[in-house]
Each structure stands twice: as C-alpha cells, then as structure tokens.
Amino acid sequence: MRKPMMAGNWKMNMTVAEALALTLQIDQLVGEATAVEQLLCPPFLCLHPLKEAAAAMPFSLGAQNCHWQDSGAFTGEISPPMLRGLVDYVIIGHSERRQLFGETDKSVNKKTHAALTHQLTPIVCVGESLDQNERGETAAVITAQVSAALDGLSAGQVQSLVIAYEPIWAIGTGRAATAQTAGEICGLVRAVLRQLHGNAVADLTRVLYGGSANPDNISAIMEQPDIDGALIGGASLQARSYADMVKITAEIYSP
Ligand code: 13P
C-alpha cells in the first residue's frame, strides 16, 4: 500500500560531473526498474543537469531544503516555485539545518506549507539528540516535532507527505538505531498521525528511518512494519552501497 523508498541525501557532496557519474553508475547497478522508489537528493546545482540526464532513468529527484517565501530579498535561498517542476520532493527540517542553521519547528512548519502549496512533496525530518535520548525524552520530542511540523495541514496534505525519523546521535556516526527501536519510533510517528488525522491518513503516510543506514542493516530496518524506507547519507554516496540497499529492499517487497 505504501511504496517503499530509498532516499539518498547527498548533503554538501558531489560536483555536477560527479553527480552525473554517480547517477549513471547507480542506474547500471540497480538494473531493471524495481518496486522501490529511488530518490536522489543532490545539491541544488546538480538538480537541473540530473533532471535532463536522468529523464530516462527511474529516479525521483529531491532538493535538500527550500525557503518558505516565493521570492524576495533572501540572499542565497531557493524558493518552492523555483523547484516546482524540477523536483518531486524537498527535504525539510533536517537536523543539520536545525542544529547548524537555526531552523526551528516554526520554520519547518512554514516550509512544509510552502512546499505543498507548490506541488512539492515534503520529507519532514524529526529526531532527538543524544542528550534527549539519554534523558528518556525521545517520545515527547518526536511527538512535539511531528505535531509542530504538521500544524495547520489538512488530512489530504499530511497523507501525501513523507516523515523521516532521524535520531541525531545516529547520523554519520556509524551507530544506527537498532531496527527494533527505529521501528518503534516510526510506529510512534504513525500513532501521532493517527491521533491527529485518523487511521486512513496514518496508514497512507510514508515514514522513513535515517541514521547510519547501510547495506548491512537495511534488511532488518525494512522488515519493521512501520518503516517504509530509509533516508541515507554516507551510504548513498557510493553507487554500490546505495544500489545494494535498493535491491535488498526490492527483495523484501517482492511478492
Ligand atoms: P548517514 O546515513 O550518513 O548517517 O546520514 C543520515 C542522514 O542524515 C540522511 O539525511
């Protein structure tokens, strides 16, 4: 019912030439189109070249961020109308943006509204810090972040978007959450959706796990019933490891 997704967040990596080469390699390694949605989120500069080059390949494209205004005096920013037609998705509120660039639940909410207004599918990121995790605050933090991000959205809008649970302590550390914990927290995200918008919406909305996901742990992660895919950083920068994750997931979902 929910199409599984392997989303590569390339962060601030890859020149245009490198991005094109990596995309071609992935396409060759994955081979025939699978039941898994392959989403590539390269830096902004790579989006247009990739859109052209990958037109015949089975990739969705996503941006890593956007502003909430349509246009204006916001030096260095990119707006949703600029991305419309170019990408399918936009990552919003990644923990690196929250921690390093001052994003808040409020800006995440504004960006989510703006993206939806311009026919972009937000991938809304939530996740607790190590301190919060150790203090036993994970459930409260995730509930608050999900509720704040989705504030004011209709049920139809919520079921169209994607939520990514990315515990901050697992990002780039090689220390992924256990599949069981990841599954439980993604289940909690779904419970919040159920509380806010009912069963149908909760059943349709895709929830991803992110944080040191790799070919070795993806199988256990994807076996979790509440996890619909992964938001992958480091392992998405190598064609082989990303392609392996797509193929392992396709295997799990094959009838
Ligand atoms: P890593 O897979 O490198 O831990 O990064 C996860 C992430 O932040 C994806 O958005």
PDB file of C-alpha atoms in Angstrom, residues 3-250:
ATOM      1  CA  LYS A   3       5.580   2.330  -1.823  1.00  0.00           C
ATOM      2  CA  PRO A   4       8.990   1.754  -0.231  1.00  0.00           C
ATOM      3  CA  MET A   5      11.551   4.477  -0.790  1.00  0.00           C
ATOM      4  CA  MET A   6      15.337   4.594  -0.671  1.00  0.00           C
ATOM      5  CA  ALA A   7      16.204   8.282  -0.473  1.00  0.00           C
ATOM      6  CA  GLY A   8      19.809   9.377  -0.890  1.00  0.00           C
ATOM      7  CA  ASN A   9      20.606  12.650   0.843  1.00  0.00           C
ATOM      8  CA  TRP A  10      23.912  13.621  -0.714  1.00  0.00           C
ATOM      9  CA  LYS A  11      24.259  16.652   1.596  1.00  0.00           C
ATOM     10  CA  MET A  12      27.095  19.030   0.518  1.00  0.00           C
ATOM     11  CA  ASN A  13      28.833  16.456  -1.640  1.00  0.00           C
ATOM     12  CA  MET A  14      29.249  15.961  -5.403  1.00  0.00           C
ATOM     13  CA  THR A  15      30.144  18.368  -8.167  1.00  0.00           C
ATOM     14  CA  VAL A  16      27.818  18.300 -11.162  1.00  0.00           C
ATOM     15  CA  ALA A  17      30.191  15.952 -13.004  1.00  0.00           C
ATOM     16  CA  GLU A  18      30.459  13.634 -10.010  1.00  0.00           C
ATOM     17  CA  ALA A  19      26.685  13.649  -9.544  1.00  0.00           C
ATOM     18  CA  LEU A  20      26.117  12.660 -13.156  1.00  0.00           C
ATOM     19  CA  ALA A  21      28.662   9.871 -12.924  1.00  0.00           C
ATOM     20  CA  LEU A  22      27.213   8.516  -9.671  1.00  0.00           C
ATOM     21  CA  THR A  23      23.693   8.549 -11.076  1.00  0.00           C
ATOM     22  CA  LEU A  24      24.745   6.602 -14.147  1.00  0.00           C
ATOM     23  CA  GLN A  25      26.558   4.052 -12.003  1.00  0.00           C
ATOM     24  CA  ILE A  26      23.539   3.557  -9.762  1.00  0.00           C
ATOM     25  CA  ASP A  27      21.294   3.108 -12.764  1.00  0.00           C
ATOM     26  CA  GLN A  28      23.584   0.439 -14.174  1.00  0.00           C
ATOM     27  CA  LEU A  29      23.924  -1.403 -10.873  1.00  0.00           C
ATOM     28  CA  VAL A  30      20.234  -1.443  -9.973  1.00  0.00           C
ATOM     29  CA  GLY A  31      19.240  -2.509 -13.448  1.00  0.00           C
ATOM     30  CA  GLU A  32      15.621  -3.015 -14.282  1.00  0.00           C
ATOM     31  CA  ALA A  33      13.119  -0.803 -12.545  1.00  0.00           C
ATOM     32  CA  THR A  34      12.121  -2.118  -9.160  1.00  0.00           C
ATOM     33  CA  ALA A  35       9.146  -1.667  -6.888  1.00  0.00           C
ATOM     34  CA  VAL A  36      11.299   0.645  -4.784  1.00  0.00           C
ATOM     35  CA  GLU A  37      11.177   4.389  -5.313  1.00  0.00           C
ATOM     36  CA  GLN A  38      14.731   5.624  -5.819  1.00  0.00           C
ATOM     37  CA  LEU A  39      15.025   9.227  -4.711  1.00  0.00           C
ATOM     38  CA  LEU A  40      18.205  11.230  -5.206  1.00  0.00           C
ATOM     39  CA  CYS A  41      18.657  14.497  -3.301  1.00  0.00           C
ATOM     40  CA  PRO A  42      21.822  16.129  -4.634  1.00  0.00           C
ATOM     41  CA  PRO A  43      22.943  19.734  -4.031  1.00  0.00           C
ATOM     42  CA  PHE A  44      20.775  22.362  -5.761  1.00  0.00           C
ATOM     43  CA  LEU A  45      23.307  22.934  -8.572  1.00  0.00           C
ATOM     44  CA  CYS A  46      23.083  19.312  -9.684  1.00  0.00           C
ATOM     45  CA  LEU A  47      19.299  19.243  -9.943  1.00  0.00           C
ATOM     46  CA  HIS A  48      18.877  20.657 -13.417  1.00  0.00           C
ATOM     47  CA  PRO A  49      21.667  18.636 -15.067  1.00  0.00           C
ATOM     48  CA  LEU A  50      20.402  15.493 -13.353  1.00  0.00           C
ATOM     49  CA  LYS A  51      16.832  16.165 -14.364  1.00  0.00           C
ATOM     50  CA  GLU A  52      17.940  16.292 -18.002  1.00  0.00           C
ATOM     51  CA  ALA A  53      20.401  13.421 -17.867  1.00  0.00           C
ATOM     52  CA  ALA A  54      18.237  11.121 -15.799  1.00  0.00           C
ATOM     53  CA  ALA A  55      14.999  11.704 -17.679  1.00  0.00           C
ATOM     54  CA  ALA A  56      15.061   8.140 -18.964  1.00  0.00           C
ATOM     55  CA  MET A  57      16.161   6.662 -15.648  1.00  0.00           C
ATOM     56  CA  PRO A  58      13.864   5.570 -12.840  1.00  0.00           C
ATOM     57  CA  PHE A  59      14.854   8.246 -10.341  1.00  0.00           C
ATOM     58  CA  SER A  60      12.821  10.755  -8.425  1.00  0.00           C
ATOM     59  CA  LEU A  61      14.631  13.978  -7.572  1.00  0.00           C
ATOM     60  CA  GLY A  62      14.543  15.954  -4.368  1.00  0.00           C
ATOM     61  CA  ALA A  63      16.016  19.189  -3.021  1.00  0.00           C
ATOM     62  CA  GLN A  64      17.625  19.314   0.411  1.00  0.00           C
ATOM     63  CA  ASN A  65      15.934  22.487   1.615  1.00  0.00           C
ATOM     64  CA  CYS A  66      13.821  25.441   0.490  1.00  0.00           C
ATOM     65  CA  HIS A  67      12.682  28.815   1.792  1.00  0.00           C
ATOM     66  CA  TRP A  68       9.030  29.428   2.692  1.00  0.00           C
ATOM     67  CA  GLN A  69       8.639  32.634   0.695  1.00  0.00           C
ATOM     68  CA  ASP A  70       8.024  32.593  -3.064  1.00  0.00           C
ATOM     69  CA  SER A  71      10.634  35.284  -3.779  1.00  0.00           C
ATOM     70  CA  GLY A  72      12.304  38.287  -2.218  1.00  0.00           C
ATOM     71  CA  ALA A  73      15.450  39.649  -0.601  1.00  0.00           C
ATOM     72  CA  PHE A  74      16.740  36.389   0.903  1.00  0.00           C
ATOM     73  CA  THR A  75      20.315  36.125  -0.356  1.00  0.00           C
ATOM     74  CA  GLY A  76      21.398  32.580  -1.013  1.00  0.00           C
ATOM     75  CA  GLU A  77      17.978  30.991  -0.619  1.00  0.00           C
ATOM     76  CA  ILE A  78      15.933  28.875  -3.070  1.00  0.00           C
ATOM     77  CA  SER A  79      12.136  29.073  -3.157  1.00  0.00           C
ATOM     78  CA  PRO A  80       9.465  26.433  -3.807  1.00  0.00           C
ATOM     79  CA  PRO A  81       8.357  27.985  -7.140  1.00  0.00           C
ATOM     80  CA  MET A  82      11.969  27.685  -8.352  1.00  0.00           C
ATOM     81  CA  LEU A  83      11.887  23.979  -7.538  1.00  0.00           C
ATOM     82  CA  ARG A  84       8.451  23.288  -8.909  1.00  0.00           C
ATOM     83  CA  GLY A  85       8.609  21.041 -11.951  1.00  0.00           C
ATOM     84  CA  LEU A  86      12.287  20.375 -11.287  1.00  0.00           C
ATOM     85  CA  VAL A  87      11.992  18.120  -8.245  1.00  0.00           C
ATOM     86  CA  ASP A  88       9.320  15.875  -6.787  1.00  0.00           C
ATOM     87  CA  TYR A  89      10.424  16.137  -3.161  1.00  0.00           C
ATOM     88  CA  VAL A  90      12.080  18.548  -0.782  1.00  0.00           C
ATOM     89  CA  ILE A  91      13.751  17.603   2.495  1.00  0.00           C
ATOM     90  CA  ILE A  92      12.606  19.946   5.253  1.00  0.00           C
ATOM     91  CA  GLY A  93      13.994  20.405   8.743  1.00  0.00           C
ATOM     92  CA  HIS A  94      16.938  18.033   8.519  1.00  0.00           C
ATOM     93  CA  SER A  95      18.689  18.000  11.887  1.00  0.00           C
ATOM     94  CA  GLU A  96      21.778  19.556  10.308  1.00  0.00           C
ATOM     95  CA  ARG A  97      19.618  22.515   9.266  1.00  0.00           C
ATOM     96  CA  ARG A  98      18.059  22.672  12.712  1.00  0.00           C
ATOM     97  CA  GLN A  99      21.387  22.416  14.545  1.00  0.00           C
ATOM     98  CA  LEU A 100      23.736  24.359  12.265  1.00  0.00           C
ATOM     99  CA  PHE A 101      21.442  26.840  10.529  1.00  0.00           C
ATOM    100  CA  GLY A 102      18.965  27.777  13.217  1.00  0.00           C
ATOM    101  CA  GLU A 103      15.852  26.097  11.836  1.00  0.00           C
ATOM    102  CA  THR A 104      13.005  25.733  14.283  1.00  0.00           C
ATOM    103  CA  ASP A 105       9.723  23.850  14.451  1.00  0.00           C
ATOM    104  CA  LYS A 106       8.126  27.085  13.273  1.00  0.00           C
ATOM    105  CA  SER A 107      10.293  27.470  10.155  1.00  0.00           C
ATOM    106  CA  VAL A 108       9.861  23.758   9.419  1.00  0.00           C
ATOM    107  CA  ASN A 109       6.090  24.229   9.546  1.00  0.00           C
ATOM    108  CA  LYS A 110       6.214  27.272   7.246  1.00  0.00           C
ATOM    109  CA  LYS A 111       8.417  25.454   4.747  1.00  0.00           C
ATOM    110  CA  THR A 112       6.151  22.402   4.799  1.00  0.00           C
ATOM    111  CA  HIS A 113       3.126  24.558   3.971  1.00  0.00           C
ATOM    112  CA  ALA A 114       5.047  26.387   1.236  1.00  0.00           C
ATOM    113  CA  ALA A 115       6.315  23.191  -0.374  1.00  0.00           C
ATOM    114  CA  LEU A 116       2.819  21.679  -0.507  1.00  0.00           C
ATOM    115  CA  THR A 117       1.401  24.889  -1.963  1.00  0.00           C
ATOM    116  CA  HIS A 118       3.792  24.474  -4.883  1.00  0.00           C
ATOM    117  CA  GLN A 119       3.177  20.774  -5.527  1.00  0.00           C
ATOM    118  CA  LEU A 120       6.388  19.602  -3.864  1.00  0.00           C
ATOM    119  CA  THR A 121       6.275  16.631  -1.520  1.00  0.00           C
ATOM    120  CA  PRO A 122       7.972  17.479   1.779  1.00  0.00           C
ATOM    121  CA  ILE A 123      10.145  14.948   3.549  1.00  0.00           C
ATOM    122  CA  VAL A 124       9.845  16.315   7.064  1.00  0.00           C
ATOM    123  CA  CYS A 125      12.714  15.300   9.337  1.00  0.00           C
ATOM    124  CA  VAL A 126      12.385  14.776  13.063  1.00  0.00           C
ATOM    125  CA  GLY A 127      14.798  13.324  15.581  1.00  0.00           C
ATOM    126  CA  GLU A 128      16.042  13.583  19.134  1.00  0.00           C
ATOM    127  CA  SER A 129      19.543  14.497  20.302  1.00  0.00           C
ATOM    128  CA  LEU A 130      21.744  12.134  22.296  1.00  0.00           C
ATOM    129  CA  ASP A 131      21.021  14.114  25.482  1.00  0.00           C
ATOM    130  CA  GLN A 132      17.286  13.921  24.911  1.00  0.00           C
ATOM    131  CA  ASN A 133      17.561  10.234  24.169  1.00  0.00           C
ATOM    132  CA  GLU A 134      19.535   9.546  27.336  1.00  0.00           C
ATOM    133  CA  ARG A 135      17.068  11.540  29.422  1.00  0.00           C
ATOM    134  CA  GLY A 136      14.248   9.348  28.096  1.00  0.00           C
ATOM    135  CA  GLU A 137      12.612  12.217  26.220  1.00  0.00           C
ATOM    136  CA  THR A 138      12.534  10.633  22.756  1.00  0.00           C
ATOM    137  CA  ALA A 139       8.785  10.039  22.581  1.00  0.00           C
ATOM    138  CA  ALA A 140       7.957  13.533  23.825  1.00  0.00           C
ATOM    139  CA  VAL A 141      10.421  15.204  21.443  1.00  0.00           C
ATOM    140  CA  ILE A 142       9.223  13.261  18.398  1.00  0.00           C
ATOM    141  CA  THR A 143       5.561  13.835  19.224  1.00  0.00           C
ATOM    142  CA  ALA A 144       6.167  17.563  19.618  1.00  0.00           C
ATOM    143  CA  GLN A 145       8.235  17.866  16.432  1.00  0.00           C
ATOM    144  CA  VAL A 146       5.751  15.946  14.283  1.00  0.00           C
ATOM    145  CA  SER A 147       2.774  17.889  15.667  1.00  0.00           C
ATOM    146  CA  ALA A 148       4.506  21.252  15.168  1.00  0.00           C
ATOM    147  CA  ALA A 149       5.696  20.452  11.646  1.00  0.00           C
ATOM    148  CA  LEU A 150       2.215  19.417  10.510  1.00  0.00           C
ATOM    149  CA  ASP A 151       0.299  22.187  12.269  1.00  0.00           C
ATOM    150  CA  GLY A 152      -2.472  23.589  10.086  1.00  0.00           C
ATOM    151  CA  LEU A 153      -2.201  20.985   7.313  1.00  0.00           C
ATOM    152  CA  SER A 154      -5.250  19.152   6.002  1.00  0.00           C
ATOM    153  CA  ALA A 155      -5.575  15.376   6.226  1.00  0.00           C
ATOM    154  CA  GLY A 156      -5.055  15.147   2.474  1.00  0.00           C
ATOM    155  CA  GLN A 157      -1.841  17.134   2.694  1.00  0.00           C
ATOM    156  CA  VAL A 158      -0.496  15.028   5.550  1.00  0.00           C
ATOM    157  CA  GLN A 159      -1.085  11.723   3.802  1.00  0.00           C
ATOM    158  CA  SER A 160       0.780  12.980   0.733  1.00  0.00           C
ATOM    159  CA  LEU A 161       3.972  13.846   2.559  1.00  0.00           C
ATOM    160  CA  VAL A 162       6.820  11.791   3.985  1.00  0.00           C
ATOM    161  CA  ILE A 163       8.201  11.875   7.514  1.00  0.00           C
ATOM    162  CA  ALA A 164      11.768  10.816   8.270  1.00  0.00           C
ATOM    163  CA  TYR A 165      12.770   9.787  11.771  1.00  0.00           C
ATOM    164  CA  GLU A 166      16.468  10.514  12.088  1.00  0.00           C
ATOM    165  CA  PRO A 167      17.895  10.290  15.608  1.00  0.00           C
ATOM    166  CA  ILE A 168      20.692  12.866  15.674  1.00  0.00           C
ATOM    167  CA  TRP A 169      23.047  10.549  17.525  1.00  0.00           C
ATOM    168  CA  ALA A 170      22.807   8.021  14.678  1.00  0.00           C
ATOM    169  CA  ILE A 171      23.585  10.428  11.830  1.00  0.00           C
ATOM    170  CA  GLY A 172      27.040   9.978  10.373  1.00  0.00           C
ATOM    171  CA  THR A 173      28.224   8.083  13.440  1.00  0.00           C
ATOM    172  CA  GLY A 174      28.083   4.515  12.195  1.00  0.00           C
ATOM    173  CA  ARG A 175      25.847   3.860  15.186  1.00  0.00           C
ATOM    174  CA  ALA A 176      22.402   3.225  13.736  1.00  0.00           C
ATOM    175  CA  ALA A 177      19.388   2.775  15.976  1.00  0.00           C
ATOM    176  CA  THR A 178      18.561  -0.890  16.335  1.00  0.00           C
ATOM    177  CA  ALA A 179      15.930  -1.961  13.847  1.00  0.00           C
ATOM    178  CA  GLN A 180      13.562  -2.561  16.739  1.00  0.00           C
ATOM    179  CA  THR A 181      13.995   0.932  18.180  1.00  0.00           C
ATOM    180  CA  ALA A 182      13.762   2.508  14.728  1.00  0.00           C
ATOM    181  CA  GLY A 183      10.568   0.541  14.139  1.00  0.00           C
ATOM    182  CA  GLU A 184       9.102   1.590  17.475  1.00  0.00           C
ATOM    183  CA  ILE A 185       9.745   5.287  16.941  1.00  0.00           C
ATOM    184  CA  CYS A 186       8.433   5.173  13.371  1.00  0.00           C
ATOM    185  CA  GLY A 187       5.385   3.465  14.911  1.00  0.00           C
ATOM    186  CA  LEU A 188       5.128   6.350  17.350  1.00  0.00           C
ATOM    187  CA  VAL A 189       5.205   8.800  14.426  1.00  0.00           C
ATOM    188  CA  ARG A 190       2.349   6.846  12.872  1.00  0.00           C
ATOM    189  CA  ALA A 191       0.455   6.917  16.176  1.00  0.00           C
ATOM    190  CA  VAL A 192       0.779  10.709  16.245  1.00  0.00           C
ATOM    191  CA  LEU A 193      -0.587  10.842  12.689  1.00  0.00           C
ATOM    192  CA  ARG A 194      -3.461   8.604  13.769  1.00  0.00           C
ATOM    193  CA  GLN A 195      -4.204  10.855  16.709  1.00  0.00           C
ATOM    194  CA  LEU A 196      -4.149  13.984  14.534  1.00  0.00           C
ATOM    195  CA  HIS A 197      -5.880  12.754  11.384  1.00  0.00           C
ATOM    196  CA  GLY A 198      -7.262   9.250  11.875  1.00  0.00           C
ATOM    197  CA  ASN A 199      -6.481   5.750  10.665  1.00  0.00           C
ATOM    198  CA  ALA A 200      -6.667   6.291   6.920  1.00  0.00           C
ATOM    199  CA  VAL A 201      -4.095   9.077   6.962  1.00  0.00           C
ATOM    200  CA  ALA A 202      -1.805   7.186   9.339  1.00  0.00           C
ATOM    201  CA  ASP A 203      -1.972   4.125   7.104  1.00  0.00           C
ATOM    202  CA  LEU A 204      -1.100   6.057   3.938  1.00  0.00           C
ATOM    203  CA  THR A 205       1.697   8.346   5.108  1.00  0.00           C
ATOM    204  CA  ARG A 206       5.201   7.068   4.466  1.00  0.00           C
ATOM    205  CA  VAL A 207       7.640   7.076   7.373  1.00  0.00           C
ATOM    206  CA  LEU A 208      11.371   6.639   6.766  1.00  0.00           C
ATOM    207  CA  TYR A 209      14.248   5.878   9.101  1.00  0.00           C
ATOM    208  CA  GLY A 210      17.596   7.665   8.739  1.00  0.00           C
ATOM    209  CA  GLY A 211      20.900   7.455  10.605  1.00  0.00           C
ATOM    210  CA  SER A 212      23.806   5.207   9.552  1.00  0.00           C
ATOM    211  CA  ALA A 213      21.558   3.034   7.405  1.00  0.00           C
ATOM    212  CA  ASN A 214      23.724   0.815   5.182  1.00  0.00           C
ATOM    213  CA  PRO A 215      23.581  -2.432   3.189  1.00  0.00           C
ATOM    214  CA  ASP A 216      24.253  -4.485   6.335  1.00  0.00           C
ATOM    215  CA  ASN A 217      21.392  -3.157   8.444  1.00  0.00           C
ATOM    216  CA  ILE A 218      18.823  -2.179   5.808  1.00  0.00           C
ATOM    217  CA  SER A 219      17.195  -5.584   5.710  1.00  0.00           C
ATOM    218  CA  ALA A 220      16.355  -5.605   9.440  1.00  0.00           C
ATOM    219  CA  ILE A 221      15.212  -1.979   9.232  1.00  0.00           C
ATOM    220  CA  MET A 222      12.927  -2.623   6.276  1.00  0.00           C
ATOM    221  CA  GLU A 223      11.399  -5.661   7.978  1.00  0.00           C
ATOM    222  CA  GLN A 224       9.815  -3.292  10.507  1.00  0.00           C
ATOM    223  CA  PRO A 225       6.153  -2.855   9.608  1.00  0.00           C
ATOM    224  CA  ASP A 226       6.061   0.882  10.340  1.00  0.00           C
ATOM    225  CA  ILE A 227       9.188   1.724   8.308  1.00  0.00           C
ATOM    226  CA  ASP A 228       8.616   2.485   4.639  1.00  0.00           C
ATOM    227  CA  GLY A 229      12.142   3.332   3.608  1.00  0.00           C
ATOM    228  CA  ALA A 230      15.386   4.992   4.523  1.00  0.00           C
ATOM    229  CA  LEU A 231      16.905   8.447   4.267  1.00  0.00           C
ATOM    230  CA  ILE A 232      20.523   7.598   3.569  1.00  0.00           C
ATOM    231  CA  GLY A 233      23.525   9.885   3.925  1.00  0.00           C
ATOM    232  CA  GLY A 234      27.002   8.382   3.655  1.00  0.00           C
ATOM    233  CA  ALA A 235      25.964   5.063   2.107  1.00  0.00           C
ATOM    234  CA  SER A 236      24.145   6.894  -0.702  1.00  0.00           C
ATOM    235  CA  LEU A 237      27.398   8.449  -1.936  1.00  0.00           C
ATOM    236  CA  GLN A 238      28.711   5.078  -3.120  1.00  0.00           C
ATOM    237  CA  ALA A 239      26.878   3.625  -6.106  1.00  0.00           C
ATOM    238  CA  ARG A 240      27.429   0.082  -4.909  1.00  0.00           C
ATOM    239  CA  SER A 241      26.086   0.503  -1.386  1.00  0.00           C
ATOM    240  CA  TYR A 242      23.063   2.557  -2.467  1.00  0.00           C
ATOM    241  CA  ALA A 243      22.224   0.098  -5.259  1.00  0.00           C
ATOM    242  CA  ASP A 244      22.564  -2.808  -2.831  1.00  0.00           C
ATOM    243  CA  MET A 245      20.121  -1.127  -0.444  1.00  0.00           C
ATOM    244  CA  VAL A 246      17.621  -0.665  -3.265  1.00  0.00           C
ATOM    245  CA  LYS A 247      17.958  -4.292  -4.304  1.00  0.00           C
ATOM    246  CA  ILE A 248      17.695  -5.667  -0.762  1.00  0.00           C
ATOM    247  CA  THR A 249      14.554  -3.625  -0.203  1.00  0.00           C
ATOM    248  CA  ALA A 250      13.081  -4.740  -3.531  1.00  0.00           C
TER     249      ALA A 250
END
